[in-house]
PDB file of C-alpha atoms in Angstrom:
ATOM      1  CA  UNK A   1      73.136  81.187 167.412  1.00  0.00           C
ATOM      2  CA  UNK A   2      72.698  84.336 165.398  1.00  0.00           C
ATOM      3  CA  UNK A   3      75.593  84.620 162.643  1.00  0.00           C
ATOM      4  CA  UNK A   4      77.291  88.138 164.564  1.00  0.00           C
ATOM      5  CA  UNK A   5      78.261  86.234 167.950  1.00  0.00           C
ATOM      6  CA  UNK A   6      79.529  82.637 165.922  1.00  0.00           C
ATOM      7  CA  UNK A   7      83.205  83.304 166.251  1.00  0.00           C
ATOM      8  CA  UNK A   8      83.774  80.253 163.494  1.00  0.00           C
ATOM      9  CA  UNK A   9      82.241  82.125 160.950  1.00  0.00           C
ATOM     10  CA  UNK A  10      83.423  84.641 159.014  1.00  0.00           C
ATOM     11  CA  UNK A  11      81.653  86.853 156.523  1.00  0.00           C
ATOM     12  CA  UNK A  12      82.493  87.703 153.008  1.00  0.00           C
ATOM     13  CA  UNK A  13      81.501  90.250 151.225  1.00  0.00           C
ATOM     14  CA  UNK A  14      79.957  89.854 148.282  1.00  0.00           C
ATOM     15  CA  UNK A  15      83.245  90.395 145.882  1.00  0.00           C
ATOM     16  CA  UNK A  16      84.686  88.160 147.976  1.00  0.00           C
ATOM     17  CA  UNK A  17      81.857  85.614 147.264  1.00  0.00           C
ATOM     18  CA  UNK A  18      82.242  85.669 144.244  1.00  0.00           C
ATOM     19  CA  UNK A  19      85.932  85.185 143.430  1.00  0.00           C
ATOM     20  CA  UNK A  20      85.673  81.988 146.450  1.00  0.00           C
ATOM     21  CA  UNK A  21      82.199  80.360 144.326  1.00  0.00           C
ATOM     22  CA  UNK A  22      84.616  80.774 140.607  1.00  0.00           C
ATOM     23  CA  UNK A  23      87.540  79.326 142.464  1.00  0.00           C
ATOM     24  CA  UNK A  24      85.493  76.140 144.050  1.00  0.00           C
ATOM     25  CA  UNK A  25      83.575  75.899 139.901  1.00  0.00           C
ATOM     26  CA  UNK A  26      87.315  76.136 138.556  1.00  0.00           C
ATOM     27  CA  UNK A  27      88.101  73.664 140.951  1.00  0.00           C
ATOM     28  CA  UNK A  28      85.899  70.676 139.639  1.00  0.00           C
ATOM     29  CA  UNK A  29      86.656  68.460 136.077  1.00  0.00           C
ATOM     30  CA  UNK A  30      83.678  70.048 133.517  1.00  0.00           C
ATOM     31  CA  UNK A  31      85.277  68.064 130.399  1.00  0.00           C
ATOM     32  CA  UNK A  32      87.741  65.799 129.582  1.00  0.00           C
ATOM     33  CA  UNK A  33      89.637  65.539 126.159  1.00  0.00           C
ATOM     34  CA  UNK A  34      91.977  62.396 125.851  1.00  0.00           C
ATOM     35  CA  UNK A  35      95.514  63.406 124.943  1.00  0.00           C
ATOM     36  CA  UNK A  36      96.919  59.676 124.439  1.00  0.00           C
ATOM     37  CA  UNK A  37      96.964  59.792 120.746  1.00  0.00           C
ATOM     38  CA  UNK A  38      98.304  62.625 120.224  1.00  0.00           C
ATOM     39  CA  UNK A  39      99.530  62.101 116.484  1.00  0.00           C
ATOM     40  CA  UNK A  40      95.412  61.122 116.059  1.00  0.00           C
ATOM     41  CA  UNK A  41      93.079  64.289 114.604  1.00  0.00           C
ATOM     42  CA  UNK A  42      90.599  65.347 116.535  1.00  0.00           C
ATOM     43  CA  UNK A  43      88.026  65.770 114.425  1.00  0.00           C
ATOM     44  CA  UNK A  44      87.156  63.234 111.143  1.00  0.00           C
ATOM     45  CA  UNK A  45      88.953  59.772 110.692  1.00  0.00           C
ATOM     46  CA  UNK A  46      89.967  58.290 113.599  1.00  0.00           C
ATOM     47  CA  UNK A  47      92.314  55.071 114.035  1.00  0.00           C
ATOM     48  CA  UNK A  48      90.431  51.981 115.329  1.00  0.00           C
ATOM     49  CA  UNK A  49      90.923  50.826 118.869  1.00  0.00           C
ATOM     50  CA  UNK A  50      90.618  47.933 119.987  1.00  0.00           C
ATOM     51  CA  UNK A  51      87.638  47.256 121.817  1.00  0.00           C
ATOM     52  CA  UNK A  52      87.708  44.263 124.187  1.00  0.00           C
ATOM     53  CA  UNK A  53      84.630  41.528 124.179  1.00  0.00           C
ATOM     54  CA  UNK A  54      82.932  42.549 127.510  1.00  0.00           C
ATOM     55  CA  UNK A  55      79.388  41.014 127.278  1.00  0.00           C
ATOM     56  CA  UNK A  56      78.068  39.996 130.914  1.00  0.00           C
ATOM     57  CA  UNK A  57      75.102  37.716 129.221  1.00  0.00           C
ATOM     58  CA  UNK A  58      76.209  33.913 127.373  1.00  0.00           C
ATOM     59  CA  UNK A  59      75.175  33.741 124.512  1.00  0.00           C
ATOM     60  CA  UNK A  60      71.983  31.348 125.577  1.00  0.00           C
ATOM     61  CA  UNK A  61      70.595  33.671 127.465  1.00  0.00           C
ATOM     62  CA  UNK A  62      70.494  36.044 124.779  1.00  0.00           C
ATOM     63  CA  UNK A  63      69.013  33.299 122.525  1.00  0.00           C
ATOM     64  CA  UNK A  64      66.469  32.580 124.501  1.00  0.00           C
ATOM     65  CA  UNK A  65      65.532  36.566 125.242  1.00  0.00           C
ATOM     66  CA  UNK A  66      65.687  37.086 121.075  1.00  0.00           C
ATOM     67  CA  UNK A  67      63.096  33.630 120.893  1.00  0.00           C
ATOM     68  CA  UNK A  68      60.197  34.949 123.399  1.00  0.00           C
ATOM     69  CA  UNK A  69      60.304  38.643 121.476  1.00  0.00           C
ATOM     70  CA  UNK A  70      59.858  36.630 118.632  1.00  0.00           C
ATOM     71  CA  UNK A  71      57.066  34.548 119.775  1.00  0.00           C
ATOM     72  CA  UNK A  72      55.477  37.270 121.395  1.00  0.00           C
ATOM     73  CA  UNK A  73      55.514  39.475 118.208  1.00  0.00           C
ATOM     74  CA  UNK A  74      54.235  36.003 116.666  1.00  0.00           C
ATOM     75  CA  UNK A  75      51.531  35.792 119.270  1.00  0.00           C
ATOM     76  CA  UNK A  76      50.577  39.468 118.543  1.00  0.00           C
ATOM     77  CA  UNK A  77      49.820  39.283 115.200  1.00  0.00           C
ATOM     78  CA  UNK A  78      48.088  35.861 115.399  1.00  0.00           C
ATOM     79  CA  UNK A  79      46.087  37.297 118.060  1.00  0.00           C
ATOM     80  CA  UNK A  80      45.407  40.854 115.796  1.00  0.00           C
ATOM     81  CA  UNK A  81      44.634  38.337 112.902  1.00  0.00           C
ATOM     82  CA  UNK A  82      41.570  36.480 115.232  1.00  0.00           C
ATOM     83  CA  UNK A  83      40.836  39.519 116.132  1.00  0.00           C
ATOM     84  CA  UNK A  84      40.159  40.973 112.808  1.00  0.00           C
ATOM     85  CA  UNK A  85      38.597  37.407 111.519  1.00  0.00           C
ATOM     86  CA  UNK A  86      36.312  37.434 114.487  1.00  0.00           C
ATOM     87  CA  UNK A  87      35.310  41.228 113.882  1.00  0.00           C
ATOM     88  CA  UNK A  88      34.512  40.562 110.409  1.00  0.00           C
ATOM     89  CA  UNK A  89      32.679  37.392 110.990  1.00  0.00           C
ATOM     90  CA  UNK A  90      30.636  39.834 114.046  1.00  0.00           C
ATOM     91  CA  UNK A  91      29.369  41.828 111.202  1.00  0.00           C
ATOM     92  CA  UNK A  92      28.190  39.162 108.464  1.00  0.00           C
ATOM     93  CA  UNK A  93      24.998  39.687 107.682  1.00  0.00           C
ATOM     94  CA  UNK A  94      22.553  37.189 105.333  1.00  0.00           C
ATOM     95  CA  UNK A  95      23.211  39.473 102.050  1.00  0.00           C
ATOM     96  CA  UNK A  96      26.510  39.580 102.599  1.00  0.00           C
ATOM     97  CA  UNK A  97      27.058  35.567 103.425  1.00  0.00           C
ATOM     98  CA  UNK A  98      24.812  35.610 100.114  1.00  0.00           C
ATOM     99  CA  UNK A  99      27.022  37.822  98.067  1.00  0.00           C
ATOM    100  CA  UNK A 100      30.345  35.559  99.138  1.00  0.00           C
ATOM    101  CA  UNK A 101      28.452  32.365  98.308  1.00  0.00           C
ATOM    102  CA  UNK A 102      26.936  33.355  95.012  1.00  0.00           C
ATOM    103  CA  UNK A 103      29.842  32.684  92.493  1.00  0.00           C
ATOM    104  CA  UNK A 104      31.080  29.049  94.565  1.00  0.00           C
ATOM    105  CA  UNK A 105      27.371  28.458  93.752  1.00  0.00           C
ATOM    106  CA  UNK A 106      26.972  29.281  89.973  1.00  0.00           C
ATOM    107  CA  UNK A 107      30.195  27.094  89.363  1.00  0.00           C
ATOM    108  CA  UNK A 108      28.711  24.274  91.375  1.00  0.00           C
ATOM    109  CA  UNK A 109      25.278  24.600  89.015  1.00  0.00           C
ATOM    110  CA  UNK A 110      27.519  24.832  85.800  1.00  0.00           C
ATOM    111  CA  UNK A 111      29.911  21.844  87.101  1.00  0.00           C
ATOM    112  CA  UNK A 112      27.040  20.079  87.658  1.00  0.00           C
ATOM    113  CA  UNK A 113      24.914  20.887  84.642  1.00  0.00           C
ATOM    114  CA  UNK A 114      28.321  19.804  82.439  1.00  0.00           C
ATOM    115  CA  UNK A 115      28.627  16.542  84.443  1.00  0.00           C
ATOM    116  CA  UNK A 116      24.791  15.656  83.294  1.00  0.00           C
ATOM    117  CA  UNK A 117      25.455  17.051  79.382  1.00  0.00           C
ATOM    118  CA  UNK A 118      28.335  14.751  79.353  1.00  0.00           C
ATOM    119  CA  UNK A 119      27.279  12.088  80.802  1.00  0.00           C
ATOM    120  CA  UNK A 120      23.758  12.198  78.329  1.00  0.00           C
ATOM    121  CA  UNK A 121      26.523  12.297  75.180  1.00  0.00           C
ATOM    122  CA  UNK A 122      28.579   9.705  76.176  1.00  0.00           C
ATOM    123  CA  UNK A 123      25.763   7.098  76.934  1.00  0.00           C
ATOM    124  CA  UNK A 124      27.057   6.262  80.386  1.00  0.00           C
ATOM    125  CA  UNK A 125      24.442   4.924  82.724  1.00  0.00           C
ATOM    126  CA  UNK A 126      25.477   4.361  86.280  1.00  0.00           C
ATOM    127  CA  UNK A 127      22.756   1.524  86.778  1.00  0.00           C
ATOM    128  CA  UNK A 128      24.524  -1.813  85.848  1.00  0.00           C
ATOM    129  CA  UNK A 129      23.536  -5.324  86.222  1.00  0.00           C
ATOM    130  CA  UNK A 130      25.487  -8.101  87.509  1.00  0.00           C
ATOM    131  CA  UNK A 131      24.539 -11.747  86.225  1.00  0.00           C
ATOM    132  CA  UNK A 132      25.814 -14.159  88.411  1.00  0.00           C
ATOM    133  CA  UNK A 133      26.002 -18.263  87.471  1.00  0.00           C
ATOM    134  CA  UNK A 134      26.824 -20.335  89.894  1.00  0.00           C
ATOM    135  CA  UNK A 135      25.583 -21.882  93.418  1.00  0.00           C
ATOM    136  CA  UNK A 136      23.934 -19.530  95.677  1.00  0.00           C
ATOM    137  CA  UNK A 137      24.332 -20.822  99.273  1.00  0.00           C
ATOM    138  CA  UNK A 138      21.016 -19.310 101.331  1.00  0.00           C
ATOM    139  CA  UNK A 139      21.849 -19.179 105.370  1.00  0.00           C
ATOM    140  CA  UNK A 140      19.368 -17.537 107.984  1.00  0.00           C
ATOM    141  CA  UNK A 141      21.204 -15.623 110.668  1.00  0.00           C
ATOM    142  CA  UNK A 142      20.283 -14.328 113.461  1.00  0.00           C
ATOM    143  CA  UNK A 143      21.420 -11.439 115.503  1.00  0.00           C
ATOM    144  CA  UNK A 144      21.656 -10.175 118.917  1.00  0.00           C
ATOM    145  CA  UNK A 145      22.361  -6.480 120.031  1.00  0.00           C
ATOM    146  CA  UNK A 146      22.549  -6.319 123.998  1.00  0.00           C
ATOM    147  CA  UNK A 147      24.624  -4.598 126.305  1.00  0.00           C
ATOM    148  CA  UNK A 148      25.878  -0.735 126.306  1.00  0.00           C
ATOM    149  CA  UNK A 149      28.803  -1.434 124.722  1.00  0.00           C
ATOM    150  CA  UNK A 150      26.583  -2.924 121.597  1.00  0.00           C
ATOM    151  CA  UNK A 151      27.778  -6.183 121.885  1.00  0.00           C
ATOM    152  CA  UNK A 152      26.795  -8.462 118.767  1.00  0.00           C
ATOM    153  CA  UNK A 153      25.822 -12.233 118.346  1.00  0.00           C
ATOM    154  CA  UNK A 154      25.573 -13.906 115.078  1.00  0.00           C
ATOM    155  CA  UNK A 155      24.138 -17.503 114.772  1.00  0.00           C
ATOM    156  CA  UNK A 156      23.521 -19.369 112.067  1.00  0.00           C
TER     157      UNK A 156
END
């Protein structure tokens, strides 16, 4: 129905439009200031209030959530650390495995080389010779390795 023959409507004009659309935006709560100190400043150092323990989580469950961050962020970096480790073990090449290895080597020779000086100065041989007195008992045994469990058999 065209807007001329709706008798419920009525038309403004635009003045009129106006001063309805500032009364309708007066109308409506665009800040709020809270007068119920009113011996407190408003701007600067405020009294405390008391603020009342409203946490919907226990504890626990807080625990637990503050556990898997940190084993995740654990996880992470061990997993960045492989990373890196297998990365740099991707790019070895002989000269460089060579170029690590050289100094453990040299103090091997040296280590070694000491060892033999030393052991020329101080006379020590490592060959020594046991004389034994006494009765020597001579047996012949015989053995017997069957089965796949290696099952032995001694006899004398």
């Amino acid at each position: 129905m065209p807007a001329e023959t709706d008798p419920t409507r009525t038309v403004m004009t635009d003045a009129e439009a106006a001063v309805e659309a500032d009364r309708i935006i007066g109308d409506f709560v665009t800040s709020y200031r809270d007068k119920s100190l009113p011996d407190a400043p408003t701007i600067g150092d405020t009294p405390a209030v008391a603020q009342p323990d409203s946490r919907r989580v226990p504890a626990w469950a807080t625990g637990i959530a503050v556990a898997s961050i940190g084993v995740g962020a654990g996880a992470t970096g061990i997993g960045c650390a492989v990373w890196l480790a297998m990365k740099g073990l991707s790019m070895a090449t002989l000269n460089g495995v060579l170029m690590i290895a050289a100094p453990f080597a040299g103090v091997a020779v040296i280590a070694i080389a000491v060892g033999g000086l030393l052991r020329s100065l101080r006379g020590v041989h490592t060959e020594t010779h046991h004389h034994y007195s006494g009765h020597v008992d001579q047996r012949t045994v015989q053995t017997k390795t069957t089965g796949l469990w290696a099952r032995t058999n001694n006899q004398q």
